[in-house]
Amino acid sequence: MTEAAFETAVIGAGHAACEAALAAARMGCRTAVFAINLDSVAFMPCNPSVGGTSKGHLVREIDALGGEMGRNTDKTMLQTRMLNTSKGPAVYSLRAQADKRAYSAEMKRTLENTDNLRLIQAEITDVRRERDYFRLETDLGEVYRARAVVAAAGTYLNAECLYGLRRVESGPSGFRGSKRLRAALEKLGLEFMRFKTGTPARLDGRTLDYSRMTLQPGDDGGEFFSFENEGRAAPAAGQTPCYLTYTTARTREIILENLRLSPFYAGEARGTGARYCPSIEDKIVRFADKETHQVFIEPEGAGTNEVYVQGVSTALPPGVQTELYRSVAGLERCEITRPAYAIEYDCADARGLTAGLMARGAPGLFLAGQVNGSSGYEEAAAQGIIAGINAANYVLGREPFKLDRSQGYIGVLIDDLVTKGTREPYRMMTSRAEYRLVLRQDNADARLTPAGFALGLVSPERWARFTRKRDIIKEELKRARGLTLRPSPELNGALAEAGTAPITAPARLDALLRRPELNMRRLAPFCGAEGLPGYILDAVNTEIKYEGYIERQNEQISRFKEMEGLALPEGLDYAAMSCLRTEARQKLEAARPANIGQAGRISGVSPADISALMIELKKRR
């Protein structure tokens, strides 16, 4: 029997596991990654893309902390687009089509060449606490020891794939699932739920008629995710296009005729599905008055003809799927390479975790990713880097690293999961972030790079570049608030071209920037800023243009911080507090919130309960 010791062990090799392992290893901990199949490293079992609305914020924040997802996407992207540009900068979100196989291979290469990190192909079947370490056993009887463990099993726990009424024991895309890990984690005090998700078929791109679809090109001179690549433009030439098409009346007929064969409507599906990523069956039934639904054709990679059919996820039998997909405009002669399926899996109730993602009843055990009930690669990776950082902090005897709701989308994501819990696969959305005007994707480095540097995840070279950028923005903001522009034919001509009124008297630059039609890029030639990079000009423009709103949001954050600063003693006996309603006592006793702010976000705890709780605390003091 083999027995080897590590400081940190990571169970899984998906997006959460990769970020966790890299963070722990880069912080100096001897780290092992255990994967049932090493070909599944950073695998994308669903859509071949990274980022998107709110998810792009998470990727930028991971990068600002020193994580890998943004860098890896930049290396392997096929197309990049900035979403929501018709709205304000708070909701701008970068999205990139990635080469699925290249993304996985590049991430595996990064793991293999990281100091303190070892990849091991093995299924972990048992995890036990023994004295000051965890004992991990594999399906082949090998034994490993680790001071801290990060469980990032994704959708593999007791996974079953559904093809119509046929149920197959399998993880995503045919990878073997994990059958015994859940029982081990339950013994360590975790509670579990059953969720489901799904993925559409993959088609042979050569069998599609693209002339019947609308071209969806990438941005000309698009952006990269990583702040390390800031200022570089993604080349428009060579970007692989996507296409937009629509379902038809025939699509609707086929689904309704075969609805009895869908596990969702035949009573065969036991897990709870994602509300924000419905199957095509759900779309047809729930939106009965809608005649068509959008379908996006996305490339799986540069070296394959396979394409992904975004918007037509289904669990209908393979025999029905061909007819279904051929009813979509442009897909009349399509050939399926991989059938669609739904997948059911077990996931933990994240309310059993702290804000640092450590299990309350098992110090040193951390959970991250879809095993916590979230959905999406980006949500998983965001949890992964926090879990990896805190696993390393646990080993090194340091305080846990936490982000609150005012510091990042990562903080919102984790707080929602560990405080409120989730009854369906959790998806990040900009509407969930109440301080989103100051949590923009463009300022993620300003918010989080200092923390990444302090943790040892940001290199001295990158820190030097960041501080130079920060100092230039600070100086340009000061200059914009004090610089006066005088009327001139050239300036007024530029104002007229922008569709705004000319000036007849001297005007301050910051006053002009508050006009909706103007921005720093347009005014740069008139204020001596034409030599500055575009990202510097954009940062100054946003800070000036939304200054009043940002000030008000900062005031809200100050009040939020006050509530977060009112700590609740760990041993508080909520059950004995007659001043609280019965539901509040039960919810607080179960959740054990760390502070008054967190207590107020628990479902079932009212503002009146919080007031009563604060009075009770004052009495005790």
Coordinates of C-alpha atoms in Angstrom, one line a residue:
M1 CA 0.0 0.0 0.0
T2 CA 1.4 3.4 -1.1
E3 CA 1.2 6.3 1.4
A4 CA 2.4 9.8 0.5
A5 CA 2.0 13.1 2.3
F6 CA 1.0 16.5 0.9
E7 CA 0.1 19.7 2.6
T8 CA -2.9 20.3 0.3
A9 CA -4.9 17.7 -1.6
V10 CA -7.4 18.8 -4.3
I11 CA -10.1 16.3 -5.3
G12 CA -11.1 16.9 -8.9
A13 CA -9.5 18.5 -11.9
G14 CA -12.2 20.9 -13.2
H15 CA -12.1 24.7 -13.2
A16 CA -12.5 25.0 -9.4
A17 CA -9.9 22.4 -8.8
C18 CA -7.3 23.9 -11.1
E19 CA -7.6 27.4 -9.5
A20 CA -7.5 25.8 -6.0
A21 CA -4.4 23.7 -6.8
L22 CA -2.5 26.6 -8.5
A23 CA -3.3 29.0 -5.6
A24 CA -2.2 26.6 -2.9
A25 CA 1.0 25.5 -4.8
R26 CA 2.0 29.1 -5.6
M27 CA 1.6 30.0 -2.0
G28 CA 4.2 27.4 -1.2
C29 CA 2.2 24.3 -0.2
R30 CA 3.0 20.8 -1.5
T31 CA -0.2 20.1 -3.5
A32 CA -1.7 17.1 -5.2
V33 CA -4.5 17.1 -7.7
F34 CA -6.5 13.8 -7.8
A35 CA -8.5 13.2 -11.0
I36 CA -10.4 10.1 -12.0
N37 CA -9.1 10.8 -15.5
L38 CA -6.4 13.3 -16.2
D39 CA -7.9 14.0 -19.6
S40 CA -10.6 15.8 -17.8
V41 CA -8.3 18.7 -16.6
A42 CA -10.2 22.0 -17.1
F43 CA -12.6 20.1 -19.4
M44 CA -15.6 22.1 -20.8
P45 CA -18.5 19.6 -20.8
C46 CA -20.9 22.2 -21.9
N47 CA -20.6 25.5 -23.8
P48 CA -17.1 26.3 -25.3
S49 CA -17.0 29.8 -23.9
V50 CA -15.7 31.8 -20.9
G51 CA -17.2 34.9 -19.5
G52 CA -20.5 36.7 -20.5
T53 CA -22.9 38.8 -18.5
S54 CA -21.6 38.9 -14.8
K55 CA -19.4 35.9 -15.5
G56 CA -16.8 38.1 -17.2
H57 CA -16.6 40.1 -13.9
L58 CA -15.7 36.8 -12.1
V59 CA -13.0 36.0 -14.6
R60 CA -11.4 39.4 -14.3
E61 CA -11.5 39.2 -10.5
I62 CA -9.9 35.7 -10.6
D63 CA -7.2 37.2 -12.8
A64 CA -6.7 40.2 -10.5
L65 CA -6.1 37.9 -7.6
G66 CA -3.5 36.0 -9.6
G67 CA -5.6 33.1 -10.9
E68 CA -5.3 31.4 -14.2
M69 CA -8.7 31.3 -16.0
G70 CA -8.3 34.7 -17.7
R71 CA -4.7 34.0 -18.9
N72 CA -5.7 30.5 -20.2
T73 CA -8.6 31.9 -22.1
D74 CA -6.5 34.6 -23.7
K75 CA -4.1 31.9 -25.0
T76 CA -6.9 29.7 -26.5
M77 CA -9.7 32.0 -27.5
L78 CA -11.3 31.8 -30.9
Q79 CA -13.4 34.9 -30.7
T80 CA -14.0 37.7 -28.2
R81 CA -17.0 40.1 -27.8
M82 CA -17.8 42.7 -25.2
L83 CA -21.5 42.4 -24.1
N84 CA -23.9 45.0 -23.0
T85 CA -22.0 48.0 -24.5
S86 CA -25.3 49.8 -25.1
K87 CA -25.7 50.0 -21.3
G88 CA -23.5 51.5 -18.6
P89 CA -19.9 50.3 -17.9
A90 CA -21.1 48.5 -14.7
V91 CA -22.6 45.7 -16.7
Y92 CA -20.1 45.5 -19.6
S93 CA -19.0 41.9 -19.7
L94 CA -16.3 40.2 -21.8
R95 CA -17.1 36.9 -23.4
A96 CA -14.8 34.7 -25.4
Q97 CA -15.3 31.5 -27.5
A98 CA -12.5 29.1 -26.4
D99 CA -10.9 26.2 -28.2
K100 CA -12.2 23.5 -25.9
R101 CA -9.3 21.0 -26.4
A102 CA -6.7 23.7 -26.4
Y103 CA -8.0 25.2 -23.2
S104 CA -7.8 21.9 -21.4
A105 CA -4.4 21.1 -22.8
E106 CA -3.0 24.5 -21.9
M107 CA -4.3 24.4 -18.4
K108 CA -2.9 20.9 -17.9
R109 CA 0.5 22.1 -19.1
T110 CA 0.3 24.9 -16.6
L111 CA -0.4 22.5 -13.8
E112 CA 2.3 20.1 -14.8
N113 CA 4.9 22.9 -14.8
T114 CA 4.0 24.6 -11.6
D115 CA 6.3 24.1 -8.6
N116 CA 5.0 22.2 -5.6
L117 CA 2.2 20.6 -7.7
R118 CA 1.7 17.0 -8.7
L119 CA -1.1 15.5 -10.8
I120 CA -2.3 12.0 -9.9
Q121 CA -4.9 9.9 -11.8
A122 CA -6.9 8.3 -9.1
E123 CA -10.5 8.2 -7.7
I124 CA -10.7 9.3 -4.1
T125 CA -13.2 7.1 -2.4
D126 CA -12.7 8.0 1.3
V127 CA -11.6 11.0 3.3
R128 CA -11.2 10.7 7.0
R129 CA -9.9 13.1 9.7
E130 CA -7.0 11.6 11.7
R131 CA -5.4 13.8 14.3
D132 CA -4.0 16.8 12.5
Y133 CA -4.3 15.6 8.9
F134 CA -6.8 13.9 6.5
R135 CA -6.4 10.4 5.3
L136 CA -7.4 9.9 1.6
E137 CA -7.9 6.5 0.1
T138 CA -8.3 5.7 -3.6
D139 CA -10.3 3.1 -5.4
L140 CA -7.1 1.1 -5.9
G141 CA -6.3 1.1 -2.1
E142 CA -3.6 3.7 -2.2
V143 CA -3.4 6.0 0.8
Y144 CA -2.4 9.7 0.9
R145 CA -2.2 12.2 3.7
A146 CA -2.9 16.0 3.6
R147 CA -3.2 18.8 6.1
A148 CA -5.9 20.4 4.1
V149 CA -8.3 19.1 1.4
V150 CA -10.3 20.9 -1.3
A151 CA -13.2 18.8 -2.6
A152 CA -14.1 20.1 -6.1
A153 CA -15.9 17.1 -7.5
G154 CA -18.0 19.2 -10.0
T155 CA -21.0 17.2 -11.4
Y156 CA -19.3 13.8 -10.8
L157 CA -20.8 12.8 -7.5
N158 CA -23.2 9.9 -8.1
A159 CA -23.7 11.3 -11.6
E160 CA -26.2 9.8 -14.0
C161 CA -26.9 10.9 -17.5
L162 CA -30.4 10.9 -18.9
Y163 CA -31.1 10.1 -22.6
G164 CA -34.9 10.1 -22.8
L165 CA -36.1 7.5 -20.3
R166 CA -32.8 5.8 -20.3
R167 CA -30.6 6.4 -17.2
V168 CA -26.8 5.8 -17.5
E169 CA -24.3 5.9 -14.6
S170 CA -21.8 8.3 -15.9
G171 CA -20.1 11.7 -15.4
P172 CA -20.2 14.4 -18.1
S173 CA -19.3 13.4 -21.6
G174 CA -18.8 9.8 -20.8
F175 CA -16.2 10.3 -18.0
R176 CA -16.6 8.0 -15.1
G177 CA -18.4 9.4 -12.1
S178 CA -17.5 9.3 -8.4
K179 CA -19.6 6.8 -6.5
R180 CA -18.3 6.8 -2.9
L181 CA -17.0 10.2 -2.1
R182 CA -20.4 11.6 -1.1
A183 CA -20.6 9.1 1.8
A184 CA -17.2 10.1 3.0
L185 CA -18.1 13.8 3.0
E186 CA -21.4 13.1 4.7
K187 CA -19.5 11.5 7.6
L188 CA -17.6 14.8 7.9
G189 CA -20.8 16.7 8.6
L190 CA -22.0 17.9 5.1
E191 CA -25.5 17.6 3.8
F192 CA -26.4 17.0 0.2
M193 CA -29.0 17.8 -2.5
R194 CA -29.7 16.4 -6.0
F195 CA -29.4 18.9 -8.9
K196 CA -29.5 18.5 -12.6
T197 CA -28.2 20.3 -15.7
G198 CA -28.0 19.5 -19.4
T199 CA -26.1 20.1 -22.6
P200 CA -27.1 20.2 -26.3
A201 CA -25.9 17.9 -29.0
R202 CA -22.8 18.5 -31.0
L203 CA -23.2 18.6 -34.7
D204 CA -20.9 18.1 -37.7
G205 CA -20.4 21.6 -38.9
R206 CA -19.9 20.5 -42.5
T207 CA -23.6 19.4 -42.6
L208 CA -25.0 22.9 -41.7
D209 CA -26.3 25.6 -44.1
Y210 CA -24.7 28.8 -42.8
S211 CA -26.3 30.8 -45.6
R212 CA -29.6 30.5 -43.7
M213 CA -28.1 32.0 -40.5
T214 CA -26.9 35.4 -39.3
L215 CA -23.2 35.8 -38.9
Q216 CA -22.0 36.7 -35.4
P217 CA -18.5 38.0 -35.7
G218 CA -16.1 38.8 -32.9
D219 CA -15.1 42.4 -32.0
D220 CA -12.7 44.2 -34.2
G221 CA -9.7 44.8 -31.9
G222 CA -11.4 43.1 -29.0
E223 CA -10.1 42.9 -25.4
F224 CA -8.4 40.1 -23.5
F225 CA -9.4 38.9 -20.1
S226 CA -6.1 39.1 -18.2
F227 CA -4.8 42.5 -17.0
E228 CA -1.4 41.1 -18.0
N229 CA -2.6 41.6 -21.6
E230 CA -4.2 45.0 -21.0
G231 CA -3.6 47.4 -23.9
R232 CA -3.3 44.6 -26.4
A233 CA -6.1 44.1 -29.0
A234 CA -7.3 40.7 -29.9
P235 CA -6.9 40.4 -33.7
A236 CA -10.1 40.5 -35.7
A237 CA -8.5 38.5 -38.5
G238 CA -8.6 34.8 -37.8
Q239 CA -11.4 35.0 -35.3
T240 CA -13.8 32.1 -35.8
P241 CA -17.4 33.3 -36.3
C242 CA -20.5 32.1 -34.6
Y243 CA -24.0 32.1 -36.2
L244 CA -27.5 32.9 -35.1
T245 CA -30.5 31.0 -36.2
Y246 CA -34.0 30.1 -34.8
T247 CA -36.3 27.2 -34.0
T248 CA -39.4 26.8 -36.1
A249 CA -43.0 25.8 -35.7
R250 CA -42.0 22.3 -36.6
T251 CA -39.6 22.3 -33.6
R252 CA -42.5 23.0 -31.3
E253 CA -44.6 20.2 -32.9
I254 CA -41.8 17.6 -32.5
I255 CA -41.3 18.5 -28.8
L256 CA -44.9 18.5 -27.9
E257 CA -45.4 15.2 -29.8
N258 CA -42.5 13.6 -27.8
L259 CA -42.9 15.3 -24.5
R260 CA -43.8 12.0 -22.8
L261 CA -40.3 10.7 -23.7
S262 CA -38.6 13.6 -21.9
P263 CA -37.4 12.6 -18.4
F264 CA -38.4 16.1 -17.2
Y265 CA -42.1 15.5 -18.1
A266 CA -42.3 11.7 -17.5
G267 CA -41.4 12.0 -13.8
E268 CA -38.0 10.3 -14.3
A269 CA -35.8 13.3 -13.4
R270 CA -35.2 13.6 -9.6
G271 CA -32.8 16.6 -9.5
T272 CA -33.6 20.3 -9.5
G273 CA -32.7 22.0 -12.7
A274 CA -31.3 25.5 -13.5
R275 CA -34.0 28.1 -14.0
Y276 CA -31.8 30.3 -16.1
C277 CA -30.6 27.6 -18.4
P278 CA -33.8 25.8 -19.4
S279 CA -34.0 22.9 -21.8
I280 CA -35.8 23.4 -25.2
E281 CA -38.6 21.3 -23.8
D282 CA -39.0 23.8 -20.9
K283 CA -38.9 26.8 -23.3
I284 CA -41.6 25.4 -25.5
V285 CA -43.9 24.5 -22.5
R286 CA -43.2 27.6 -20.3
F287 CA -43.3 30.1 -23.2
A288 CA -46.2 28.7 -25.2
D289 CA -46.9 32.0 -26.9
K290 CA -43.4 32.4 -28.2
E291 CA -43.2 31.2 -31.9
T292 CA -39.4 30.9 -32.1
H293 CA -36.3 30.7 -29.9
Q294 CA -32.8 31.8 -30.6
V295 CA -30.2 29.2 -31.4
F296 CA -26.4 30.0 -31.5
I297 CA -24.0 27.9 -33.4
E298 CA -20.6 28.0 -31.7
P299 CA -17.3 26.4 -32.7
E300 CA -15.9 23.7 -30.4
G301 CA -12.4 24.3 -31.5
A302 CA -10.0 25.2 -34.4
G303 CA -9.1 21.6 -35.0
T304 CA -12.5 20.1 -35.2
N305 CA -15.7 20.4 -37.3
E306 CA -17.9 19.9 -34.3
V307 CA -20.1 22.8 -33.3
Y308 CA -22.2 23.5 -30.1
V309 CA -25.9 24.3 -30.4
Q310 CA -26.4 26.9 -27.8
G311 CA -30.1 27.2 -26.8
V312 CA -31.2 23.7 -27.7
S313 CA -30.3 21.7 -24.6
T314 CA -32.5 18.6 -24.4
A315 CA -32.9 15.2 -22.7
L316 CA -35.2 13.7 -25.4
P317 CA -34.1 10.3 -26.7
P318 CA -31.3 10.3 -29.4
G319 CA -33.8 8.9 -31.9
V320 CA -35.9 12.0 -31.5
Q321 CA -33.0 14.4 -31.4
T322 CA -32.1 14.2 -35.1
E323 CA -35.6 15.2 -36.1
L324 CA -35.6 18.0 -33.5
Y325 CA -32.3 19.6 -34.6
R326 CA -33.2 19.3 -38.3
S327 CA -36.3 21.4 -37.7
V328 CA -34.0 24.4 -36.9
A329 CA -33.3 26.8 -39.8
G330 CA -30.0 25.9 -41.4
L331 CA -29.8 22.6 -39.7
E332 CA -32.1 20.6 -42.1
R333 CA -29.4 18.2 -43.0
C334 CA -27.3 18.2 -39.8
E335 CA -25.6 15.1 -38.5
I336 CA -25.2 14.6 -34.7
T337 CA -21.7 13.7 -33.5
R338 CA -22.6 13.6 -29.8
P339 CA -26.2 13.4 -28.5
A340 CA -27.6 15.8 -26.0
Y341 CA -28.3 14.6 -22.5
A342 CA -29.2 15.8 -19.0
I343 CA -27.1 15.0 -16.0
E344 CA -28.1 14.5 -12.4
Y345 CA -25.6 14.8 -9.6
D346 CA -25.2 15.3 -5.8
C347 CA -24.1 18.6 -4.4
A348 CA -23.5 19.9 -0.9
D349 CA -25.6 22.4 0.9
A350 CA -23.1 25.3 1.1
R351 CA -24.7 26.7 4.2
G352 CA -22.5 24.2 6.0
L353 CA -19.5 26.2 4.9
T354 CA -17.8 29.4 6.2
A355 CA -17.2 32.5 4.1
G356 CA -13.8 31.1 3.5
L357 CA -15.4 27.9 2.1
M358 CA -14.3 25.7 4.9
A359 CA -16.7 23.0 6.3
R360 CA -17.9 24.2 9.7
G361 CA -17.7 20.8 11.2
A362 CA -14.4 19.7 9.6
P363 CA -11.5 22.2 9.9
G364 CA -9.2 21.9 7.0
L365 CA -11.8 20.6 4.6
F366 CA -12.9 23.1 1.9
L367 CA -15.5 22.7 -0.9
A368 CA -15.5 24.6 -4.2
G369 CA -17.4 24.7 -7.5
Q370 CA -20.5 22.9 -8.6
V371 CA -20.3 20.6 -5.6
N372 CA -21.5 23.7 -3.7
G373 CA -24.6 24.0 -5.9
S374 CA -23.4 26.6 -8.3
S375 CA -23.4 26.4 -12.1
G376 CA -20.9 27.5 -14.7
Y377 CA -17.2 27.3 -15.2
E378 CA -16.6 30.9 -13.9
E379 CA -18.5 30.5 -10.7
A380 CA -16.6 27.3 -10.1
A381 CA -13.2 28.9 -10.7
A382 CA -14.0 31.8 -8.5
Q383 CA -14.8 29.5 -5.6
G384 CA -11.7 27.5 -6.4
I385 CA -9.2 30.2 -6.0
I386 CA -10.7 31.3 -2.7
A387 CA -10.7 27.6 -1.4
G388 CA -7.1 27.1 -2.6
I389 CA -6.0 30.3 -0.9
N390 CA -7.7 29.3 2.3
A391 CA -6.4 25.8 2.2
A392 CA -2.9 27.2 2.0
N393 CA -3.7 29.7 4.8
Y394 CA -4.9 26.9 7.0
V395 CA -1.7 24.9 6.4
L396 CA 0.4 28.0 7.0
G397 CA -1.4 29.0 10.2
R398 CA -2.8 32.2 8.7
E399 CA -6.2 33.9 9.0
P400 CA -8.7 32.9 6.3
F401 CA -9.0 35.2 3.3
K402 CA -12.5 36.4 2.6
L403 CA -14.2 38.8 0.2
D404 CA -17.5 40.5 1.2
R405 CA -20.3 41.7 -1.1
S406 CA -18.7 45.2 -1.4
Q407 CA -15.4 43.9 -2.6
G408 CA -16.3 41.7 -5.6
Y409 CA -18.7 39.5 -7.5
I410 CA -16.7 36.6 -5.9
G411 CA -17.8 37.9 -2.5
V412 CA -21.5 38.1 -3.7
L413 CA -21.3 34.6 -5.1
I414 CA -19.9 33.0 -1.9
D415 CA -22.1 35.0 0.5
D416 CA -25.2 34.0 -1.4
L417 CA -24.2 30.3 -1.3
V418 CA -23.1 30.1 2.3
T419 CA -25.7 32.5 3.8
K420 CA -28.8 32.0 1.8
G421 CA -28.1 28.6 0.2
T422 CA -29.6 27.6 -3.1
R423 CA -32.5 25.4 -4.2
E424 CA -31.4 25.2 -7.8
P425 CA -28.0 25.5 -9.6
Y426 CA -26.8 29.0 -8.7
R427 CA -25.9 31.3 -11.6
M428 CA -24.1 34.7 -11.1
M429 CA -26.0 37.7 -12.4
T430 CA -25.2 41.4 -12.3
S431 CA -28.6 42.0 -10.5
R432 CA -27.3 40.0 -7.6
A433 CA -24.6 42.5 -6.9
E434 CA -26.1 45.5 -5.1
Y435 CA -22.8 47.5 -5.4
R436 CA -22.2 46.7 -9.1
L437 CA -21.4 50.3 -10.0
V438 CA -18.1 50.0 -8.1
L439 CA -17.7 46.3 -8.9
R440 CA -17.0 46.8 -12.6
Q441 CA -14.9 44.4 -14.6
D442 CA -12.6 47.2 -15.6
N443 CA -11.5 48.0 -12.1
A444 CA -11.1 44.5 -10.8
D445 CA -7.4 45.0 -10.6
A446 CA -7.7 48.1 -8.5
R447 CA -10.0 46.2 -6.1
L448 CA -8.2 42.9 -5.8
T449 CA -4.6 43.0 -7.1
P450 CA -3.3 44.4 -3.8
A451 CA -4.8 41.3 -2.0
G452 CA -3.3 39.0 -4.7
F453 CA 0.1 40.6 -4.2
A454 CA -0.1 40.2 -0.4
L455 CA -1.0 36.6 -0.8
G456 CA 2.0 35.9 -3.1
L457 CA -0.1 35.2 -6.2
V458 CA 0.8 38.3 -8.1
S459 CA 4.4 38.7 -9.3
P460 CA 6.6 41.7 -8.4
E461 CA 6.7 42.6 -12.1
R462 CA 3.0 42.6 -12.4
W463 CA 2.7 44.6 -9.2
A464 CA 5.0 47.2 -10.6
R465 CA 2.9 47.5 -13.7
F466 CA -0.3 47.8 -11.6
T467 CA 1.1 50.5 -9.4
R468 CA 2.2 52.5 -12.4
K469 CA -1.3 52.3 -13.9
R470 CA -2.9 53.2 -10.6
D471 CA -0.7 56.3 -10.2
I472 CA -1.3 57.5 -13.7
I473 CA -5.1 57.2 -13.3
K474 CA -4.9 59.0 -10.0
E475 CA -2.9 61.8 -11.6
E476 CA -5.2 62.1 -14.6
L477 CA -8.3 62.3 -12.4
K478 CA -6.7 65.1 -10.5
R479 CA -5.8 66.9 -13.7
A480 CA -9.3 66.4 -15.3
R481 CA -10.9 68.0 -12.3
G482 CA -8.6 71.0 -12.5
L483 CA -8.0 71.5 -16.3
T484 CA -10.0 74.1 -18.2
L485 CA -10.5 73.9 -21.9
R486 CA -11.0 77.1 -23.9
P487 CA -13.3 77.4 -26.9
S488 CA -11.6 76.8 -30.3
P489 CA -12.8 75.9 -33.8
E490 CA -11.2 72.4 -33.4
L491 CA -12.7 71.7 -30.0
N492 CA -16.2 72.9 -31.0
G493 CA -15.9 71.0 -34.3
A494 CA -15.3 67.8 -32.2
L495 CA -18.2 68.6 -29.9
A496 CA -20.5 69.2 -32.9
E497 CA -19.4 65.9 -34.4
A498 CA -20.3 64.2 -31.1
G499 CA -23.8 65.7 -31.2
T500 CA -23.4 68.1 -28.3
A501 CA -23.4 71.9 -27.9
P502 CA -20.3 73.9 -28.5
I503 CA -18.7 75.9 -25.7
T504 CA -18.6 79.8 -25.8
A505 CA -16.6 80.2 -22.5
P506 CA -13.9 78.2 -20.8
A507 CA -15.2 74.9 -19.4
R508 CA -13.6 72.4 -17.1
L509 CA -12.7 69.0 -18.5
D510 CA -14.7 67.0 -15.9
A511 CA -17.8 69.1 -16.6
L512 CA -17.6 68.2 -20.3
L513 CA -17.0 64.6 -19.6
R514 CA -20.3 64.5 -17.7
R515 CA -22.1 65.1 -21.0
P516 CA -23.5 61.7 -22.3
E517 CA -22.1 62.3 -25.8
L518 CA -18.5 62.9 -24.7
N519 CA -15.7 60.7 -23.3
M520 CA -12.0 60.9 -22.7
R521 CA -11.0 59.2 -25.9
R522 CA -12.8 61.9 -27.9
L523 CA -11.4 64.8 -25.8
A524 CA -7.8 63.4 -25.4
P525 CA -6.3 65.6 -28.2
F526 CA -7.6 68.7 -26.5
C527 CA -6.3 68.0 -23.0
G528 CA -2.9 66.5 -23.7
A529 CA -3.9 62.9 -23.1
E530 CA -3.7 61.6 -26.6
G531 CA -0.5 59.5 -25.7
L532 CA -2.2 57.6 -23.0
P533 CA -3.5 54.0 -23.5
G534 CA -7.2 53.6 -24.1
Y535 CA -7.7 51.7 -20.8
I536 CA -6.4 54.6 -18.8
L537 CA -8.6 57.0 -20.7
D538 CA -11.6 54.7 -20.1
A539 CA -10.9 54.5 -16.4
V540 CA -10.7 58.2 -16.0
N541 CA -13.9 58.7 -18.1
T542 CA -15.9 56.2 -16.0
E543 CA -14.8 57.7 -12.6
I544 CA -15.6 61.2 -13.7
K545 CA -18.9 60.5 -15.5
Y546 CA -20.4 58.4 -12.7
E547 CA -18.7 60.3 -9.8
G548 CA -21.9 61.2 -8.0
Y549 CA -23.4 57.7 -8.3
I550 CA -20.1 56.1 -7.1
E551 CA -20.1 58.4 -4.1
R552 CA -23.6 57.4 -3.1
Q553 CA -22.7 53.7 -3.5
N554 CA -19.6 54.2 -1.4
E555 CA -21.9 55.6 1.3
Q556 CA -24.0 52.5 1.1
I557 CA -20.9 50.4 1.3
S558 CA -19.9 52.2 4.5
R559 CA -23.2 51.4 6.1
F560 CA -22.9 47.8 4.9
K561 CA -19.4 47.6 6.5
E562 CA -20.8 48.8 9.8
M563 CA -23.3 45.9 9.9
E564 CA -20.6 43.4 8.8
G565 CA -18.4 44.7 11.7
L566 CA -21.0 43.8 14.3
A567 CA -19.7 40.3 15.1
L568 CA -22.0 37.6 16.6
P569 CA -20.4 35.4 19.2
E570 CA -19.9 31.8 17.9
G571 CA -21.7 30.2 20.8
L572 CA -24.7 32.4 20.8
D573 CA -27.9 30.4 21.8
Y574 CA -30.5 31.7 19.4
A575 CA -33.0 29.0 20.5
A576 CA -33.2 30.7 23.9
M577 CA -33.9 34.2 22.6
S578 CA -37.6 34.7 23.1
C579 CA -37.3 38.2 21.5
L580 CA -36.9 36.4 18.1
R581 CA -39.7 34.8 16.1
T582 CA -39.6 31.0 16.0
E583 CA -38.6 30.9 12.3
A584 CA -35.7 33.4 12.9
R585 CA -34.5 31.3 15.9
Q586 CA -34.4 28.2 13.8
K587 CA -32.8 29.8 10.8
L588 CA -30.1 31.6 12.8
E589 CA -29.3 28.5 14.8
A590 CA -28.8 26.5 11.6
A591 CA -26.8 29.2 9.7
R592 CA -24.7 30.5 12.6
P593 CA -24.0 33.8 10.9
A594 CA -20.7 35.6 11.6
N595 CA -22.1 39.1 11.9
I596 CA -25.3 41.1 11.9
G597 CA -25.1 41.9 8.2
Q598 CA -24.9 38.2 7.3
A599 CA -27.8 37.5 9.7
G600 CA -29.9 40.0 7.9
R601 CA -29.4 38.2 4.6
I602 CA -30.7 34.9 5.8
S603 CA -34.1 34.0 4.3
G604 CA -36.7 34.0 7.0
V605 CA -34.9 36.6 9.3
S606 CA -36.8 39.9 9.2
P607 CA -35.6 43.4 9.9
A608 CA -37.6 43.3 13.1
D609 CA -35.7 40.2 14.1
I610 CA -32.4 42.0 13.4
S611 CA -33.4 44.9 15.5
A612 CA -34.4 42.6 18.4
L613 CA -31.1 40.7 18.0
M614 CA -29.1 43.9 18.2
I615 CA -30.9 45.0 21.3
E616 CA -30.2 41.6 22.9
L617 CA -26.5 41.9 22.0
K618 CA -26.4 45.4 23.7
K619 CA -28.0 43.9 26.8
R620 CA -25.4 41.1 27.0
R621 CA -22.5 43.6 26.6

